[in-house]
Amino acid sequence: MKKLLLICIAGLMTAFPLFAEGKKEVSLRYSQHDDIMRVVLESDDNFIKNTNIIATLSSIKIEFPAIFDLKKQKDFPFDTTARELILSITLKNVEDLKSYKLTSPARLVIDLKLTQKALKELSALKEKQPVPLEKQPVPNEKKVVPVEKQPAPIEKKVEPIEKKTEPKQEQKPGQEQPAVKLPSPKIVLLDAGHGG
């Protein structure tokens, strides 16, 4: 009876940290250069190491070791669904993809090669987004400008520098100028000597 009680207590103590652990945060961001889109999922080191990835040209399914909280970039172009341990990304117009895990910081990187059709759709989507306008003051508004007392500028006398000019020799049309001799570099050799 005592052994059974000790086993139950030990089992509960080992299971408690699993339930006490909160959701891990996974950040999803992307960048695009020409026809390559890079999707990056970043989180804790052990969390990323223990993920399983199933990737096809139409979808990516990522299974995480624990429950997670997804923080994704607002303008992410693909549909994502997060259910318990699985993140699913639905892809459109992808020719090829590569996925790999990196460390420092721990991240899962997925490179997607997009078709020309997808590039046109993404560029059209970016053009539709409104450009934020800067607030311009209304002409009737009066701006209050604080008046500060500024010190008077200090006057400095500048003395002209006299240059010594040498009389220039007139050059004949067929005559070349002599080459300017640069000082030769000096080499200094340090000898450490013999002994200590």
mmCIF file of C-alpha atoms in Angstrom:
data_model
loop_
_atom_site.group_PDB
_atom_site.id
_atom_site.type_symbol
_atom_site.label_atom_id
_atom_site.label_comp_id
_atom_site.label_asym_id
_atom_site.label_seq_id
_atom_site.Cartn_x
_atom_site.Cartn_y
_atom_site.Cartn_z
ATOM 1 C CA MET A 1 0.000 0.000 0.000
ATOM 2 C CA LYS A 2 2.818 2.404 0.876
ATOM 3 C CA LYS A 3 4.619 1.588 -2.375
ATOM 4 C CA LEU A 4 1.494 2.373 -4.391
ATOM 5 C CA LEU A 5 1.089 5.689 -2.581
ATOM 6 C CA LEU A 6 4.755 6.612 -3.187
ATOM 7 C CA ILE A 7 4.447 5.740 -6.890
ATOM 8 C CA CYS A 8 1.337 7.924 -7.220
ATOM 9 C CA ILE A 9 3.031 10.855 -5.482
ATOM 10 C CA ALA A 10 6.171 10.499 -7.642
ATOM 11 C CA GLY A 11 4.004 10.345 -10.792
ATOM 12 C CA LEU A 12 2.103 13.481 -9.830
ATOM 13 C CA MET A 13 5.311 15.350 -9.005
ATOM 14 C CA THR A 14 6.828 14.547 -12.407
ATOM 15 C CA ALA A 15 3.604 15.407 -14.269
ATOM 16 C CA PHE A 16 3.051 18.689 -12.432
ATOM 17 C CA PRO A 17 5.714 20.709 -14.342
ATOM 18 C CA LEU A 18 4.119 19.652 -17.631
ATOM 19 C CA PHE A 19 0.753 21.119 -16.635
ATOM 20 C CA ALA A 20 2.217 24.135 -14.843
ATOM 21 C CA GLU A 21 4.185 25.180 -17.925
ATOM 22 C CA GLY A 22 2.392 27.947 -19.819
ATOM 23 C CA LYS A 23 1.994 28.340 -23.543
ATOM 24 C CA LYS A 24 5.188 28.869 -25.483
ATOM 25 C CA GLU A 25 5.206 31.879 -27.780
ATOM 26 C CA VAL A 26 6.014 31.204 -31.432
ATOM 27 C CA SER A 27 6.606 34.219 -33.675
ATOM 28 C CA LEU A 28 5.953 33.879 -37.402
ATOM 29 C CA ARG A 29 7.409 36.413 -39.817
ATOM 30 C CA TYR A 30 8.317 36.465 -43.479
ATOM 31 C CA SER A 31 10.352 38.371 -46.034
ATOM 32 C CA GLN A 32 10.445 38.285 -49.813
ATOM 33 C CA HIS A 33 13.243 38.812 -52.293
ATOM 34 C CA ASP A 34 12.410 38.380 -55.978
ATOM 35 C CA ASP A 35 10.620 35.020 -56.320
ATOM 36 C CA ILE A 36 11.808 33.576 -52.972
ATOM 37 C CA MET A 37 9.751 34.009 -49.815
ATOM 38 C CA ARG A 38 11.334 33.095 -46.477
ATOM 39 C CA VAL A 39 9.018 32.143 -43.607
ATOM 40 C CA VAL A 40 10.624 32.088 -40.148
ATOM 41 C CA LEU A 41 9.151 30.569 -36.979
ATOM 42 C CA GLU A 42 11.092 31.532 -33.851
ATOM 43 C CA SER A 43 10.768 30.255 -30.272
ATOM 44 C CA ASP A 44 12.740 28.582 -27.457
ATOM 45 C CA ASP A 45 15.644 26.287 -28.290
ATOM 46 C CA ASN A 46 14.127 22.988 -27.091
ATOM 47 C CA PHE A 47 10.724 23.902 -28.467
ATOM 48 C CA ILE A 48 12.053 24.298 -32.036
ATOM 49 C CA LYS A 49 14.376 21.267 -31.825
ATOM 50 C CA ASN A 50 11.459 18.957 -31.036
ATOM 51 C CA THR A 51 9.150 20.056 -33.867
ATOM 52 C CA ASN A 52 8.045 17.759 -36.688
ATOM 53 C CA ILE A 53 7.435 19.175 -40.167
ATOM 54 C CA ILE A 54 5.343 17.750 -42.994
ATOM 55 C CA ALA A 55 5.672 19.981 -46.053
ATOM 56 C CA THR A 56 4.091 19.720 -49.501
ATOM 57 C CA LEU A 57 3.631 22.309 -52.246
ATOM 58 C CA SER A 58 0.065 22.941 -51.055
ATOM 59 C CA SER A 59 0.487 22.986 -47.254
ATOM 60 C CA ILE A 60 2.916 22.911 -44.345
ATOM 61 C CA LYS A 61 2.002 21.153 -41.099
ATOM 62 C CA ILE A 62 4.218 21.754 -38.086
ATOM 63 C CA GLU A 63 3.730 19.723 -34.914
ATOM 64 C CA PHE A 64 5.092 21.369 -31.766
ATOM 65 C CA PRO A 65 5.923 19.473 -28.544
ATOM 66 C CA ALA A 66 3.538 21.575 -26.399
ATOM 67 C CA ILE A 67 0.684 24.052 -26.665
ATOM 68 C CA PHE A 68 1.813 27.330 -28.245
ATOM 69 C CA ASP A 69 0.665 30.893 -28.786
ATOM 70 C CA LEU A 70 1.198 32.130 -32.374
ATOM 71 C CA LYS A 71 2.262 35.745 -32.986
ATOM 72 C CA LYS A 72 2.287 36.333 -36.733
ATOM 73 C CA GLN A 73 3.054 39.272 -38.978
ATOM 74 C CA LYS A 74 -0.151 41.149 -39.892
ATOM 75 C CA ASP A 75 0.288 41.020 -43.664
ATOM 76 C CA PHE A 76 1.250 37.323 -43.892
ATOM 77 C CA PRO A 77 -0.104 36.254 -47.324
ATOM 78 C CA PHE A 78 -0.992 32.603 -46.555
ATOM 79 C CA ASP A 79 -3.816 31.184 -44.441
ATOM 80 C CA THR A 80 -2.753 29.779 -41.069
ATOM 81 C CA THR A 81 -4.643 27.684 -38.551
ATOM 82 C CA ALA A 82 -3.333 26.791 -35.106
ATOM 83 C CA ARG A 83 -4.987 23.919 -33.227
ATOM 84 C CA GLU A 84 -3.482 22.677 -29.974
ATOM 85 C CA LEU A 85 -0.060 21.301 -31.019
ATOM 86 C CA ILE A 86 -0.325 21.726 -34.817
ATOM 87 C CA LEU A 87 0.229 24.803 -36.972
ATOM 88 C CA SER A 88 -1.060 24.478 -40.513
ATOM 89 C CA ILE A 89 -0.100 26.893 -43.323
ATOM 90 C CA THR A 90 -2.041 26.641 -46.597
ATOM 91 C CA LEU A 91 0.152 27.528 -49.583
ATOM 92 C CA LYS A 92 -0.830 28.817 -53.031
ATOM 93 C CA ASN A 93 1.246 28.951 -56.225
ATOM 94 C CA VAL A 94 4.477 27.502 -54.828
ATOM 95 C CA GLU A 95 6.985 25.789 -57.151
ATOM 96 C CA ASP A 96 9.487 24.502 -54.585
ATOM 97 C CA LEU A 97 10.168 24.628 -50.851
ATOM 98 C CA LYS A 98 12.991 23.863 -48.449
ATOM 99 C CA SER A 99 12.841 23.748 -44.662
ATOM 100 C CA TYR A 100 15.577 23.620 -42.043
ATOM 101 C CA LYS A 101 16.167 24.275 -38.349
ATOM 102 C CA LEU A 102 18.728 26.792 -37.131
ATOM 103 C CA THR A 103 20.104 27.712 -33.704
ATOM 104 C CA SER A 104 21.170 30.952 -31.995
ATOM 105 C CA PRO A 105 18.357 32.048 -31.901
ATOM 106 C CA ALA A 106 16.372 28.839 -32.382
ATOM 107 C CA ARG A 107 14.211 29.102 -35.483
ATOM 108 C CA LEU A 108 12.554 27.068 -38.179
ATOM 109 C CA VAL A 109 13.146 28.484 -41.670
ATOM 110 C CA ILE A 110 11.061 27.623 -44.738
ATOM 111 C CA ASP A 111 12.114 28.954 -48.153
ATOM 112 C CA LEU A 112 9.329 29.046 -50.743
ATOM 113 C CA LYS A 113 9.919 29.574 -54.457
ATOM 114 C CA LEU A 114 6.821 31.320 -55.804
ATOM 115 C CA THR A 115 5.331 31.053 -59.301
ATOM 116 C CA GLN A 116 4.961 34.114 -61.537
ATOM 117 C CA LYS A 117 1.212 34.106 -60.871
ATOM 118 C CA ALA A 118 1.804 34.382 -57.120
ATOM 119 C CA LEU A 119 4.267 37.251 -57.618
ATOM 120 C CA LYS A 120 1.655 39.194 -59.599
ATOM 121 C CA GLU A 121 -0.975 38.602 -56.893
ATOM 122 C CA LEU A 122 1.365 39.740 -54.112
ATOM 123 C CA SER A 123 2.399 42.886 -55.981
ATOM 124 C CA ALA A 124 -1.275 43.717 -56.670
ATOM 125 C CA LEU A 125 -2.075 43.178 -52.989
ATOM 126 C CA LYS A 126 0.711 45.557 -51.924
ATOM 127 C CA GLU A 127 -0.513 48.232 -54.350
ATOM 128 C CA LYS A 128 -4.046 48.081 -52.891
ATOM 129 C CA GLN A 129 -2.853 48.840 -49.368
ATOM 130 C CA PRO A 130 -3.310 52.559 -48.599
ATOM 131 C CA VAL A 131 -0.220 54.608 -48.015
ATOM 132 C CA PRO A 132 -0.341 56.345 -44.623
ATOM 133 C CA LEU A 133 -0.697 60.098 -44.996
ATOM 134 C CA GLU A 134 1.189 62.559 -42.866
ATOM 135 C CA LYS A 135 -0.877 65.000 -40.872
ATOM 136 C CA GLN A 136 -0.553 68.456 -42.319
ATOM 137 C CA PRO A 137 -1.474 71.550 -40.280
ATOM 138 C CA VAL A 138 -4.641 73.418 -41.170
ATOM 139 C CA PRO A 139 -3.815 76.833 -42.696
ATOM 140 C CA ASN A 140 -5.897 78.742 -40.107
ATOM 141 C CA GLU A 141 -4.065 77.180 -37.181
ATOM 142 C CA LYS A 142 -1.497 79.398 -35.569
ATOM 143 C CA LYS A 143 1.628 77.801 -34.312
ATOM 144 C CA VAL A 144 3.050 79.076 -31.081
ATOM 145 C CA VAL A 145 6.778 79.369 -31.374
ATOM 146 C CA PRO A 146 8.654 79.980 -28.133
ATOM 147 C CA VAL A 147 11.030 82.929 -28.290
ATOM 148 C CA GLU A 148 14.407 82.167 -26.841
ATOM 149 C CA LYS A 149 17.108 84.651 -26.141
ATOM 150 C CA GLN A 150 20.062 83.696 -28.281
ATOM 151 C CA PRO A 151 23.576 84.890 -27.524
ATOM 152 C CA ALA A 152 25.102 87.336 -29.963
ATOM 153 C CA PRO A 153 27.464 85.693 -32.445
ATOM 154 C CA ILE A 154 31.139 85.981 -31.574
ATOM 155 C CA GLU A 155 33.224 87.677 -34.195
ATOM 156 C CA LYS A 156 36.563 86.136 -35.034
ATOM 157 C CA LYS A 157 39.293 87.777 -36.997
ATOM 158 C CA VAL A 158 40.719 85.573 -39.650
ATOM 159 C CA GLU A 159 44.150 86.316 -40.930
ATOM 160 C CA PRO A 160 44.859 85.366 -44.524
ATOM 161 C CA ILE A 161 47.452 82.677 -45.051
ATOM 162 C CA GLU A 162 50.176 83.582 -47.440
ATOM 163 C CA LYS A 163 51.239 80.947 -49.893
ATOM 164 C CA LYS A 164 54.705 80.843 -51.283
ATOM 165 C CA THR A 165 54.520 80.486 -54.984
ATOM 166 C CA GLU A 166 57.407 79.410 -57.096
ATOM 167 C CA PRO A 167 57.749 80.775 -60.552
ATOM 168 C CA LYS A 168 56.216 78.288 -62.971
ATOM 169 C CA GLN A 169 58.213 77.146 -65.904
ATOM 170 C CA GLU A 170 56.471 77.419 -69.169
ATOM 171 C CA GLN A 171 55.977 74.099 -70.837
ATOM 172 C CA LYS A 172 56.533 73.512 -74.456
ATOM 173 C CA PRO A 173 53.868 71.547 -76.325
ATOM 174 C CA GLY A 174 56.063 68.489 -77.001
ATOM 175 C CA GLN A 175 57.768 68.399 -73.588
ATOM 176 C CA GLU A 176 56.633 66.043 -70.789
ATOM 177 C CA GLN A 177 56.591 66.905 -67.129
ATOM 178 C CA PRO A 178 59.202 65.122 -65.049
ATOM 179 C CA ALA A 179 57.793 62.389 -62.789
ATOM 180 C CA VAL A 180 57.357 63.345 -59.157
ATOM 181 C CA LYS A 181 59.684 61.386 -56.903
ATOM 182 C CA LEU A 182 57.972 59.957 -53.866
ATOM 183 C CA PRO A 183 60.040 59.412 -50.757
ATOM 184 C CA SER A 184 61.166 55.800 -50.539
ATOM 185 C CA PRO A 185 59.636 53.775 -47.703
ATOM 186 C CA LYS A 186 61.945 53.098 -44.783
ATOM 187 C CA ILE A 187 62.085 49.607 -43.356
ATOM 188 C CA VAL A 188 62.851 49.148 -39.700
ATOM 189 C CA LEU A 189 63.836 45.683 -38.516
ATOM 190 C CA LEU A 190 63.512 44.884 -34.835
ATOM 191 C CA ASP A 191 65.633 42.039 -33.552
ATOM 192 C CA ALA A 192 64.487 40.487 -30.303
ATOM 193 C CA GLY A 193 68.022 39.353 -29.543
ATOM 194 C CA HIS A 194 69.242 36.140 -28.038
ATOM 195 C CA GLY A 195 68.235 35.083 -24.598
ATOM 196 C CA GLY A 196 65.464 36.175 -22.307
#
